[in-house]
XYZ file of C-alpha atoms in Angstrom:
770
model
C -30.366 -8.639 -25.815
C -26.603 -9.255 -26.029
C -25.686 -12.951 -26.126
C -23.433 -14.336 -23.420
C -20.361 -15.699 -25.187
C -18.670 -18.886 -24.084
C -14.907 -18.526 -23.822
C -12.605 -21.357 -24.859
C -9.129 -22.347 -23.854
C -6.417 -19.972 -25.123
C -3.976 -21.001 -27.837
C -0.294 -21.756 -27.170
C 1.978 -18.954 -26.008
C 5.749 -18.710 -26.405
C 7.107 -16.742 -23.461
C 6.196 -15.296 -20.093
C 5.132 -11.901 -21.369
C 1.341 -12.081 -21.640
C 0.285 -15.306 -19.943
C -2.548 -13.781 -18.000
C -5.475 -16.153 -18.433
C -5.858 -19.299 -16.414
C -6.314 -22.800 -17.749
C -9.253 -25.110 -17.324
C -12.943 -25.131 -18.313
C -15.267 -22.243 -17.669
C -17.644 -22.542 -14.790
C -20.996 -20.878 -15.423
C -21.298 -17.881 -13.084
C -24.441 -18.516 -11.135
C -28.132 -18.258 -12.018
C -28.070 -14.472 -12.250
C -26.355 -14.845 -15.629
C -28.969 -17.296 -17.015
C -30.131 -16.074 -20.433
C -32.601 -18.044 -22.599
C -30.671 -17.389 -25.821
C -27.238 -18.674 -24.792
C -25.187 -20.674 -27.288
C -26.720 -23.837 -25.893
C -25.038 -26.192 -28.355
C -21.593 -25.234 -27.041
C -22.294 -25.624 -23.318
C -19.700 -27.699 -21.483
C -20.649 -30.457 -19.059
C -19.708 -28.249 -16.107
C -22.075 -25.508 -17.249
C -24.846 -28.005 -17.897
C -24.438 -29.372 -14.358
C -24.598 -25.892 -12.912
C -27.751 -25.076 -14.866
C -29.275 -28.397 -13.844
C -28.795 -27.558 -10.169
C -29.754 -23.902 -10.405
C -32.713 -24.420 -12.704
C -34.602 -21.641 -14.492
C -35.059 -18.398 -12.571
C -38.268 -16.449 -12.923
C -38.760 -12.738 -12.544
C -41.757 -12.722 -10.218
C -42.329 -9.040 -10.850
C -43.524 -9.822 -14.386
C -47.243 -10.551 -14.299
C -47.867 -9.897 -17.988
C -45.739 -9.350 -21.078
C -46.157 -6.672 -23.736
C -49.169 -6.943 -26.064
C -48.686 -8.095 -29.653
C -50.528 -6.836 -32.746
C -53.605 -8.803 -31.711
C -53.493 -7.287 -28.218
C -52.544 -10.678 -26.829
C -49.758 -11.134 -24.274
C -47.912 -13.537 -22.042
C -49.395 -14.038 -18.568
C -47.821 -15.492 -15.434
C -50.847 -17.773 -15.151
C -49.229 -20.018 -17.768
C -46.640 -21.019 -15.144
C -49.419 -23.084 -13.519
C -51.116 -26.167 -15.000
C -54.717 -26.864 -13.920
C -55.375 -30.569 -13.416
C -58.777 -32.168 -14.073
C -59.542 -32.170 -10.340
C -58.788 -28.428 -10.237
C -55.492 -28.952 -8.419
C -52.664 -26.678 -9.534
C -49.259 -27.912 -10.684
C -46.247 -25.635 -11.219
C -44.664 -25.791 -14.675
C -41.134 -25.530 -13.295
C -39.680 -26.097 -16.753
C -41.360 -23.050 -18.330
C -39.234 -19.948 -18.807
C -40.311 -16.538 -20.100
C -37.742 -14.181 -21.627
C -38.650 -10.566 -21.103
C -36.067 -9.397 -23.622
C -37.266 -11.739 -26.404
C -40.924 -11.839 -25.317
C -40.932 -15.621 -25.800
C -41.307 -18.748 -23.691
C -38.985 -21.763 -23.614
C -38.876 -25.259 -22.170
C -35.817 -25.278 -19.923
C -35.145 -29.028 -19.759
C -35.745 -29.714 -23.457
C -33.535 -26.849 -24.582
C -30.795 -27.926 -22.194
C -30.901 -31.726 -22.547
C -32.430 -32.474 -25.949
C -30.523 -34.637 -28.393
C -30.444 -34.045 -32.125
C -32.515 -31.558 -34.064
C -35.090 -29.447 -32.242
C -38.669 -30.588 -32.818
C -40.456 -27.409 -31.830
C -40.127 -23.784 -30.945
C -40.149 -24.315 -27.167
C -36.783 -26.111 -27.267
C -35.290 -23.918 -30.006
C -35.897 -20.241 -30.810
C -38.843 -19.803 -28.427
C -42.670 -19.681 -28.737
C -44.621 -16.386 -28.879
C -48.013 -17.286 -30.397
C -49.989 -16.207 -27.330
C -53.358 -17.188 -28.869
C -52.363 -20.861 -29.061
C -49.915 -20.927 -26.128
C -52.219 -22.873 -23.799
C -52.798 -25.599 -26.374
C -49.119 -25.788 -27.283
C -48.060 -26.128 -23.643
C -50.440 -29.039 -23.075
C -49.207 -30.805 -26.209
C -45.578 -30.280 -25.241
C -45.803 -31.415 -21.620
C -47.531 -34.632 -22.667
C -44.908 -35.442 -25.318
C -42.478 -38.357 -24.811
C -39.345 -36.253 -25.416
C -40.386 -33.659 -22.814
C -41.201 -36.330 -20.223
C -37.829 -38.012 -20.917
C -35.929 -34.730 -20.568
C -37.792 -33.881 -17.354
C -36.786 -37.253 -15.897
C -33.165 -36.675 -16.956
C -33.243 -33.224 -15.364
C -34.531 -34.375 -11.969
C -32.265 -37.427 -11.906
C -29.152 -35.430 -12.806
C -30.006 -32.748 -10.277
C -30.131 -35.295 -7.471
C -26.881 -36.914 -8.542
C -25.046 -33.592 -8.770
C -26.257 -32.600 -5.307
C -24.945 -35.916 -3.957
C -21.705 -35.537 -5.956
C -22.424 -38.844 -7.703
C -22.306 -37.784 -11.333
C -20.619 -39.963 -13.920
C -17.667 -37.551 -14.050
C -16.999 -37.610 -10.318
C -13.388 -38.613 -10.960
C -12.980 -35.695 -13.326
C -14.436 -33.398 -10.677
C -11.944 -34.652 -8.099
C -9.128 -34.157 -10.582
C -10.333 -30.638 -11.239
C -10.395 -29.847 -7.512
C -6.850 -31.164 -7.189
C -5.790 -28.989 -10.102
C -7.522 -26.010 -8.578
C -5.676 -26.465 -5.275
C -2.403 -26.675 -7.191
C -3.067 -23.383 -8.981
C -4.152 -21.632 -5.801
C -0.867 -22.673 -4.171
C 1.057 -21.475 -7.225
C -0.620 -18.064 -7.142
C -0.021 -17.718 -3.386
C 3.688 -18.284 -3.948
C 3.806 -15.868 -6.868
C 2.118 -13.260 -4.673
C 4.791 -13.848 -2.016
C 7.559 -13.322 -4.586
C 5.910 -10.085 -5.787
C 5.559 -8.884 -2.202
C 9.186 -9.764 -1.389
C 10.581 -7.797 -4.331
C 8.236 -4.830 -3.933
C 8.933 -4.414 -0.209
C 12.649 -4.205 -0.925
C 12.403 -1.859 -3.936
C 14.011 -4.470 -6.192
C 13.580 -4.682 -9.956
C 11.348 -7.484 -11.269
C 12.238 -7.971 -14.921
C 15.456 -8.468 -16.836
C 16.198 -8.329 -20.526
C 14.324 -11.605 -21.134
C 11.253 -13.282 -19.647
C 12.242 -16.925 -20.046
C 13.174 -19.339 -17.295
C 16.807 -20.419 -16.970
C 18.038 -17.638 -19.228
C 20.702 -15.149 -18.216
C 19.442 -11.706 -17.231
C 15.850 -12.892 -16.802
C 15.427 -10.675 -13.742
C 14.846 -11.101 -10.023
C 11.278 -12.368 -10.357
C 12.055 -15.398 -12.519
C 15.309 -15.852 -10.620
C 13.370 -16.314 -7.380
C 10.994 -18.748 -9.116
C 14.020 -20.778 -10.229
C 15.399 -20.738 -6.688
C 12.054 -21.748 -5.121
C 11.632 -24.730 -7.440
C 14.728 -26.278 -5.918
C 13.021 -26.557 -2.526
C 9.270 -26.145 -3.003
C 7.336 -29.058 -4.603
C 4.493 -26.827 -5.822
C 6.764 -24.487 -7.792
C 8.888 -27.439 -8.890
C 5.821 -29.070 -10.471
C 4.781 -25.745 -11.989
C 8.199 -25.200 -13.580
C 8.260 -28.831 -14.812
C 4.990 -28.320 -16.671
C 6.290 -25.111 -18.237
C 9.620 -26.582 -19.390
C 7.887 -29.716 -20.772
C 5.381 -27.591 -22.712
C 2.482 -29.194 -20.845
C 0.848 -25.802 -20.366
C 0.673 -22.490 -22.135
C -0.576 -20.293 -19.301
C 1.666 -19.980 -16.240
C 1.213 -16.554 -14.587
C 4.916 -15.641 -14.696
C 4.740 -12.766 -17.183
C 4.943 -9.021 -16.558
C 1.194 -8.605 -17.108
C 0.446 -10.810 -14.107
C 3.186 -9.071 -12.107
C 1.484 -5.733 -12.675
C -1.902 -7.171 -11.800
C -0.689 -8.661 -8.526
C 1.215 -5.485 -7.634
C -1.955 -3.452 -8.122
C -4.034 -5.960 -6.136
C -1.655 -5.743 -3.169
C -1.523 -1.952 -3.420
C -5.325 -1.753 -3.628
C -5.615 -3.910 -0.520
C -3.280 -1.548 1.368
C -5.025 1.584 0.124
C -8.449 0.176 1.064
C -7.258 -0.382 4.628
C -5.868 3.155 4.842
C -9.051 4.748 3.467
C -11.122 2.692 5.890
C -9.081 4.028 8.831
C -9.277 7.604 7.509
C -13.067 7.399 7.223
C -13.310 6.005 10.746
C -11.188 8.912 11.967
C -13.350 11.411 9.971
C -10.844 14.264 10.308
C -7.623 14.148 8.310
C -4.840 16.447 7.173
C -3.328 16.705 3.705
C 0.474 16.704 3.388
C 1.931 17.455 -0.046
C 5.404 17.832 -1.497
C 6.769 17.751 -5.051
C 9.962 16.544 -6.707
C 11.046 15.648 -10.263
C 11.746 11.962 -10.927
C 14.385 10.338 -13.128
C 12.243 10.743 -16.244
C 11.890 14.491 -15.516
C 8.240 14.228 -14.542
C 7.053 16.233 -11.549
C 5.712 13.898 -8.878
C 3.583 15.105 -5.966
C 3.470 12.857 -2.915
C 0.094 12.679 -1.170
C 0.183 11.869 2.559
C -2.838 11.806 4.868
C -2.453 12.352 8.610
C -5.234 11.108 10.872
C -5.969 9.744 14.314
C -6.387 5.971 14.187
C -9.328 5.177 16.449
C -9.935 1.664 15.097
C -8.110 -0.009 17.984
C -8.381 0.342 21.752
C -5.408 2.681 22.001
C -5.280 5.880 19.967
C -2.403 6.472 17.577
C -1.455 9.211 15.118
C -0.610 7.948 11.645
C 0.630 9.478 8.419
C -0.121 7.239 5.435
C 1.120 7.379 1.868
C -1.645 7.420 -0.771
C 0.400 7.684 -3.961
C 2.373 9.878 -6.310
C 0.344 12.267 -8.445
C 1.812 13.198 -11.817
C 1.851 16.996 -12.018
C 1.903 18.766 -15.373
C 1.902 22.273 -13.912
C 3.113 23.486 -10.515
C 0.897 26.519 -10.038
C -1.142 26.714 -6.843
C -4.405 26.278 -8.742
C -3.250 23.210 -10.660
C -1.806 21.502 -7.586
C -5.025 22.167 -5.687
C -7.198 20.851 -8.536
C -5.149 17.640 -8.766
C -5.364 17.137 -4.992
C -9.094 17.830 -4.911
C -9.744 15.361 -7.751
C -7.707 12.687 -5.977
C -9.631 13.163 -2.718
C -12.887 12.798 -4.641
C -11.660 9.609 -6.311
C -10.825 8.247 -2.830
C -14.349 9.166 -1.672
C -12.997 11.548 0.978
C -14.850 14.738 1.864
C -12.833 17.950 1.616
C -14.932 19.351 4.481
C -13.265 16.803 6.771
C -9.798 18.246 6.077
C -8.667 19.941 9.284
C -5.006 20.500 8.469
C -2.559 21.203 5.658
C 1.183 20.601 5.644
C 3.461 21.867 2.856
C 6.935 23.236 2.404
C 7.598 26.957 2.196
C 7.167 27.239 -1.576
C 5.031 30.181 -2.682
C 2.798 27.938 -4.808
C 1.986 25.949 -1.666
C 1.856 28.470 1.170
C 0.837 31.558 -0.854
C -1.738 33.655 1.019
C -3.555 34.688 -2.146
C -3.204 31.945 -4.764
C -1.369 29.134 -2.986
C -2.773 25.662 -2.330
C -3.394 26.468 1.343
C -5.512 29.532 0.439
C -7.621 27.536 -2.017
C -8.289 24.900 0.639
C -9.241 27.613 3.140
C -11.655 29.173 0.639
C -13.628 25.911 0.619
C -12.974 24.794 4.185
C -11.869 27.512 6.658
C -11.075 24.824 9.258
C -8.193 23.373 7.207
C -5.403 24.833 9.366
C -2.192 25.387 7.419
C 1.153 24.579 9.014
C 4.451 25.300 7.230
C 6.842 22.376 7.507
C 8.815 22.778 10.737
C 11.950 21.138 9.322
C 11.891 23.262 6.178
C 11.473 26.347 8.346
C 14.489 25.360 10.466
C 16.501 24.733 7.319
C 15.543 28.134 5.932
C 16.447 29.763 9.245
C 19.943 28.248 8.905
C 20.121 29.524 5.334
C 19.170 32.988 6.576
C 21.971 32.828 9.130
C 24.628 31.718 6.644
C 23.602 33.677 3.554
C 23.015 37.077 5.155
C 26.542 37.144 6.542
C 29.581 37.267 4.240
C 31.765 35.402 6.710
C 29.056 32.762 7.097
C 28.975 32.149 3.353
C 32.772 32.005 3.286
C 32.792 29.470 6.120
C 30.535 26.952 4.351
C 32.443 27.590 1.128
C 35.597 26.415 2.883
C 33.797 23.307 4.207
C 32.678 22.379 0.680
C 36.097 23.068 -0.842
C 37.756 20.701 1.626
C 35.400 17.916 0.560
C 35.834 18.691 -3.149
C 39.622 18.517 -3.053
C 39.636 15.032 -1.551
C 36.552 13.610 -3.297
C 37.661 14.472 -6.839
C 40.633 12.128 -6.749
C 41.001 8.578 -5.449
C 44.669 9.272 -4.672
C 43.813 12.332 -2.576
C 40.984 10.407 -0.896
C 43.488 7.723 0.119
C 45.699 10.422 1.653
C 42.686 11.563 3.653
C 41.943 8.007 4.830
C 45.565 7.520 5.870
C 45.360 10.572 8.131
C 41.727 10.514 9.277
C 40.651 7.305 10.993
C 37.202 8.405 12.164
C 34.545 10.415 10.345
C 35.056 11.129 6.652
C 34.401 14.576 5.223
C 30.942 15.033 3.727
C 29.485 17.424 1.158
C 26.866 20.050 1.865
C 23.359 19.395 0.575
C 20.509 21.788 -0.033
C 17.778 19.199 0.511
C 19.256 17.045 3.300
C 18.537 18.895 6.523
C 21.188 17.007 8.473
C 24.005 17.446 5.958
C 25.389 20.692 7.395
C 25.949 19.362 10.888
C 27.517 16.154 9.522
C 29.870 18.150 7.262
C 30.957 20.474 10.072
C 31.215 17.654 12.627
C 33.755 15.711 10.570
C 36.089 18.732 10.447
C 35.335 20.064 13.957
C 36.655 16.963 15.721
C 39.404 16.022 13.226
C 40.645 19.394 12.028
C 44.276 18.682 12.922
C 44.298 15.428 10.914
C 42.495 17.006 7.965
C 44.990 19.893 7.945
C 47.854 17.396 7.836
C 46.185 15.593 4.904
C 45.843 18.897 3.044
C 49.533 19.666 3.560
C 50.443 16.240 2.149
C 48.237 16.901 -0.887
C 49.951 20.257 -1.360
C 53.346 18.504 -1.376
C 52.535 15.421 -3.482
C 49.800 16.322 -5.971
C 50.786 16.798 -9.614
C 48.185 19.494 -10.264
C 49.616 22.894 -9.363
C 46.131 24.363 -8.900
C 45.210 21.649 -6.401
C 48.541 22.179 -4.641
C 47.822 25.869 -4.278
C 44.247 25.307 -3.061
C 45.273 22.646 -0.539
C 48.097 24.810 0.851
C 45.803 27.823 1.114
C 43.142 25.823 2.963
C 45.694 24.300 5.358
C 47.526 27.521 6.224
C 45.209 30.453 5.598
C 41.880 28.883 6.605
C 42.371 25.923 8.940
C 45.445 27.658 10.367
C 43.450 30.773 11.239
C 42.207 31.088 14.835
C 39.064 32.878 13.625
C 38.122 29.807 11.568
C 38.688 27.562 14.606
C 36.318 29.698 16.678
C 33.796 29.745 13.832
C 33.752 25.970 13.410
C 33.192 25.494 17.153
C 30.324 28.021 17.055
C 28.692 26.562 13.952
C 28.849 23.028 15.287
C 27.102 24.080 18.509
C 24.437 25.925 16.519
C 23.893 23.194 13.937
C 23.829 20.452 16.560
C 21.124 22.250 18.553
C 19.025 22.894 15.435
C 19.476 19.329 14.219
C 18.236 17.875 17.518
C 14.983 19.815 17.162
C 14.713 18.964 13.461
C 15.028 15.219 14.089
C 12.368 15.348 16.793
C 9.955 17.189 14.510
C 10.378 14.583 11.776
C 8.472 11.932 13.731
C 5.186 11.022 12.018
C 3.304 11.198 15.337
C 4.774 14.573 16.346
C 2.170 16.838 18.002
C 1.808 20.559 17.461
C 2.107 21.255 21.203
C 5.440 19.428 21.424
C 6.644 21.206 18.281
C 5.803 24.577 19.837
C 7.675 23.578 22.994
C 10.737 22.475 20.983
C 10.840 25.685 18.920
C 10.507 27.825 22.045
C 13.348 25.841 23.597
C 15.492 26.459 20.517
C 14.825 30.202 20.656
C 15.764 30.153 24.341
C 18.972 28.308 23.449
C 19.959 31.057 20.990
C 19.106 33.794 23.488
C 21.339 32.154 26.097
C 23.981 31.305 23.497
C 24.116 34.983 22.564
C 25.377 35.782 26.059
C 27.743 32.893 26.762
C 28.366 31.044 23.496
C 31.295 33.083 22.193
C 33.447 32.915 25.309
C 32.982 29.153 25.553
C 33.757 28.725 21.846
C 36.961 30.758 22.192
C 38.131 28.546 25.063
C 37.438 25.368 23.044
C 39.146 26.875 19.989
C 42.252 27.683 22.033
C 42.609 24.006 22.971
C 42.395 23.055 19.305
C 44.875 25.811 18.380
C 47.441 24.508 20.887
C 47.088 21.005 19.394
C 47.567 22.384 15.865
C 50.362 24.778 16.837
C 48.287 27.787 15.754
C 48.578 31.175 17.457
C 45.312 31.429 19.526
C 44.600 35.085 18.807
C 42.385 36.917 16.355
C 44.507 38.419 13.597
C 43.955 42.144 13.160
C 43.159 42.741 9.512
C 43.632 45.997 7.684
C 40.395 47.969 7.461
C 39.495 48.872 3.921
C 38.413 52.497 4.013
C 36.076 53.951 1.461
C 37.252 56.924 -0.533
C 35.379 60.013 0.576
C 33.917 62.616 -1.751
C 34.958 66.274 -1.552
C 31.672 67.383 -0.003
C 31.695 64.770 2.798
C 32.643 65.533 6.374
C 36.401 64.975 6.590
C 36.195 64.014 10.224
C 36.648 60.249 10.639
C 33.875 59.055 12.922
C 34.607 55.353 12.383
C 35.111 53.438 15.592
C 38.199 51.283 15.591
C 37.402 47.742 16.812
C 39.776 45.005 17.842
C 39.755 41.799 15.804
C 37.884 39.931 18.543
C 35.286 42.679 18.954
C 34.814 42.838 15.192
C 34.277 39.061 15.088
C 31.727 39.281 17.873
C 29.717 42.163 16.413
C 29.972 41.511 12.699
C 29.868 37.732 12.788
C 28.758 36.067 16.006
C 25.994 38.472 17.107
C 24.936 38.927 13.502
C 24.156 35.259 12.873
C 22.667 34.648 16.332
C 20.339 37.662 16.098
C 19.408 36.560 12.592
C 18.570 33.090 13.925
C 16.346 34.430 16.712
C 14.500 36.776 14.371
C 14.103 34.167 11.637
C 12.779 31.511 14.018
C 10.212 33.866 15.514
C 9.052 34.983 12.068
C 8.907 31.555 10.439
C 7.135 29.924 13.378
C 4.644 32.687 14.126
C 1.887 30.347 12.873
C 2.628 28.152 15.889
C 1.776 31.067 18.177
C -1.637 31.329 16.538
C -2.306 27.630 17.120
C -1.199 27.974 20.723
C -3.796 30.723 21.192
C -6.508 28.440 19.781
C -5.553 25.018 21.181
C -3.190 25.928 24.025
C -5.628 25.035 26.816
C -5.708 21.421 25.499
C -1.939 20.921 25.393
C -1.698 19.340 28.848
C -3.905 18.338 31.766
C -1.994 20.665 34.068
C -2.657 23.546 31.658
C -6.337 22.660 31.471
C -6.745 22.504 35.251
C -5.024 25.869 35.688
C -7.802 27.706 33.803
C -10.549 29.382 35.780
C -14.123 29.295 34.480
C -13.892 32.634 32.690
C -10.643 31.796 30.893
C -11.806 28.306 29.992
C -15.097 29.570 28.584
C -13.228 32.154 26.501
C -10.877 29.478 25.143
C -13.823 27.238 24.259
C -15.450 30.122 22.371
C -12.226 30.759 20.416
C -12.062 27.111 19.440
C -15.708 27.114 18.354
C -15.030 30.063 16.046
C -11.878 28.421 14.664
C -13.824 25.233 13.845
C -16.656 27.112 12.183
C -17.570 26.786 8.516
C -20.368 29.178 7.672
C -23.025 28.871 10.351
C -21.978 25.382 11.436
C -19.220 24.564 13.909
C -17.831 21.149 14.755
C -18.228 21.820 18.481
C -20.516 23.716 20.825
C -18.517 26.046 23.095
C -20.939 25.823 26.023
C -21.093 22.042 25.906
C -17.305 21.812 25.563
C -16.889 24.055 28.615
C -19.124 21.785 30.723
C -17.384 18.628 29.467
C -13.882 19.955 30.215
C -14.887 21.079 33.685
C -16.195 17.556 34.389
C -13.151 16.025 32.709
C -10.860 17.768 35.198
C -12.376 15.638 37.955
C -12.146 12.338 36.039
C -8.637 12.478 34.560
C -6.389 10.178 36.602
C -3.207 12.247 36.203
C -2.029 15.757 35.408
C 0.853 14.386 33.321
C -1.344 12.946 30.591
C -0.538 13.975 27.007
C -3.283 14.871 24.506
C -3.001 11.325 23.098
C -3.559 9.867 26.584
C -6.522 12.169 27.130
C -8.045 11.157 23.788
C -7.626 7.473 24.658
C -9.359 8.162 27.976
C -12.217 9.990 26.204
C -12.657 7.266 23.580
C -13.080 4.595 26.239
C -15.853 6.530 27.985
C -17.710 8.053 25.034
C -19.534 10.667 27.139
C -17.527 13.774 26.198
C -18.376 14.206 22.489
C -17.222 17.824 22.065
C -13.960 17.209 23.902
C -13.416 14.124 21.768
C -13.761 16.206 18.591
C -11.500 18.980 19.896
C -8.668 16.598 20.771
C -8.992 14.713 17.471
C -8.650 17.948 15.517
C -5.664 19.011 17.630
C -3.826 15.731 17.060
C -4.552 15.720 13.329
C -2.786 19.034 12.565
C 0.549 18.219 10.844
C 3.944 19.504 11.949
C 6.284 18.613 9.051
C 6.249 17.096 5.565
C 8.938 14.587 6.554
C 6.708 11.644 5.539
C 6.443 13.058 2.022
C 10.212 13.582 1.918
C 10.734 9.967 2.966
C 8.478 8.807 0.143
C 10.839 10.543 -2.297
C 13.627 8.273 -1.066
C 11.530 5.318 -2.229
C 10.773 7.111 -5.496
C 14.501 7.352 -6.273
C 14.949 3.647 -5.541
C 11.935 2.586 -7.609
C 12.168 4.877 -10.603
C 15.887 4.672 -11.153
C 17.930 5.303 -14.287
C 17.336 1.747 -15.513
C 13.611 1.872 -14.709
C 12.807 5.414 -15.832
C 10.079 4.295 -18.263
C 7.957 2.697 -15.553
C 4.244 3.488 -15.824
C 2.601 5.700 -13.205
C 0.227 2.909 -12.177
C 3.020 0.406 -11.541
C 5.101 3.082 -9.783
C 2.274 3.842 -7.367
C 1.635 0.163 -6.746
C 5.268 -0.568 -5.917
C 5.584 2.595 -3.822
C 2.474 1.694 -1.822
C 3.824 -1.780 -1.028
C 7.321 -0.492 -0.206
C 6.168 2.356 2.061
C 3.068 0.873 3.724
C 4.125 -2.794 3.794
C 3.173 -3.159 7.481
C -0.457 -3.294 6.378
C 0.206 -6.478 4.397
C 0.756 -8.499 7.574
C -2.931 -9.264 8.121
C -3.998 -9.516 4.480
C -6.351 -12.411 3.672
C -4.488 -13.970 0.750
C -7.325 -16.362 -0.063
C -9.544 -13.334 -0.587
C -6.752 -11.833 -2.689
C -6.730 -14.942 -4.904
C -10.502 -14.636 -5.265
C -10.111 -11.000 -6.346
C -7.381 -12.045 -8.757
C -9.661 -14.704 -10.259
C -12.554 -12.279 -10.645
C -10.512 -10.121 -13.030
C -10.786 -12.719 -15.778
C -13.653 -15.053 -16.641
C -11.265 -17.922 -17.339
C -9.885 -17.893 -13.821
C -13.276 -18.166 -12.115
C -13.619 -21.908 -12.664
C -10.039 -22.632 -11.682
C -9.840 -20.639 -8.449
C -13.443 -20.662 -7.191
C -13.940 -22.748 -4.100
């Protein structure tokens, strides 16, 4: 059997780097750790007192020990002494070690003074033939009787807290309270920095040194006002202690403890919800490592009211971005979180082929295991790609956004030119285009749309004053040929209207509690906008552009441009069948109608998955919709949903039971204007519509966008910056968890957190245990 080693106080340390172990004596950890062959000679007074109170613990399941060479063995009958009058007396002091197959005298081994006088108080007795005789001799001996008296007397005094070292015990309790208060304040500092994405360490880890970082800087600031930290710092600076919990090792430990507390709460809510959706997105970090953000969407049913939540579970380091590898990493992480992949009822990714691929993508691999894991392409990504389709499939569209970017580049590349812009433009500043920021296009166009006259004047000033002839030429060309062209004025009015409408829908879809039914309604509304805009948008844009043209002194007419005719071959028909179009008609057909028709077609194609979900869940989208169904239609919809929620022979709902429940529900719902969330809250409070409850939970769990994952990348850039690019994955995830899900720290039991912190190291147990 492995001996239990007694730890001693650590030696002196020089800086804050590795001060992880707490001061103070070691408190023996309960009777479950009692071993007969401890290093008894090195037991401290605290451990002796604990053993005195706890006493020896017997394994009552052991009736007999193993037989020796003479077929003799220990028997539990030796625990009892038979008195001359046949009364039985318990030998409380006798201990049998199953591992050593020996017996010991507890009180003599614990309290004896000097050299051991027998085997019972030393290495143990195992001569089973003479055990009965030896026990009688021992229990009648003066030393045993003396030690028994000491044992019982000390036990009573300890229970009454009247031991000779009562003062020392009180001092220890005072010291323990001091350290608990110190740790609570250190936890608060860690939480403060982590919530705000601030760096902890500097170039040194010593108090009152320059560049010692935010963590020690806050400790220095607190000591000016807080007596607990002031005393703690005094002890450190006076070299009265060598262990102070201000090093990076303790920082990491506390960060991970806080993150674990948050993650435990999230997993608890996910398990209560049962159904959850997986949202994934990838991005490279500053150290060029691919990070995949894992978000879980679920219906929080832990409180009275129902809410939809999307929670961050961490960044997963990805070494390969194939569909198979991403799926394997996700599956392993779900297993480590003790979450069942069969409970996944939704998937949300961007439009990358490795994610959405129908044959080898992540969504297909999920569906192979769980056919009920409905895949939804990110609505915001789809809108962004629809805009890209509009701009990139039209030459004039590409040229337009090229002009927007060139305007920004001219001013942004020189502080002198930027000052010229500021002198002329008092409102919005010009902004660059961004591939990843969905809102960047409308912001870039907006700044020019409403300040085009001022921006043109700034360009003309650059053309006159700049020393670079190339910049002069570019600025003059932009001011006269582009911003001075009526076609560009009409185009910027059109694009702003289009981008503004798309951006409104995009911002609505980015909400973490967005529902699939609302998303479908918003997308349909956007398609309707484009269909109406196709009929009336151009004429309105031309009228608005004419007002701008008058202000800028630009001729408000489309300039007829020479048509470039292709050289015909000798065998082609010489008759010219080309239709001659006016400049305005050419703009309408080759530009306006082209991009609008492209938008309508792209939206319908990219959101066709929404139509499928509407066919499955549409009858649950609203109470009014549900009440409008007759029995035949409702029964058919229930059957469709049963098939959709089927995995093999098992389905999450029974169509017939769901039909009956919904028919009854129509009579109980208080209003026709209730949303699916309101209906689910109503169902949860009554608990008599189980199939309807499941159906609505699945509906609300299906994701709409990956906006939550995108937002986590914003934190990633703040945490793993250029100066912190070597941060470990474990620390990164801990800080990210605290920064993103810090609302869950509000109700954390910090005393329990201190207990968990103490349990990580045997030295801390005595100091922090209550």
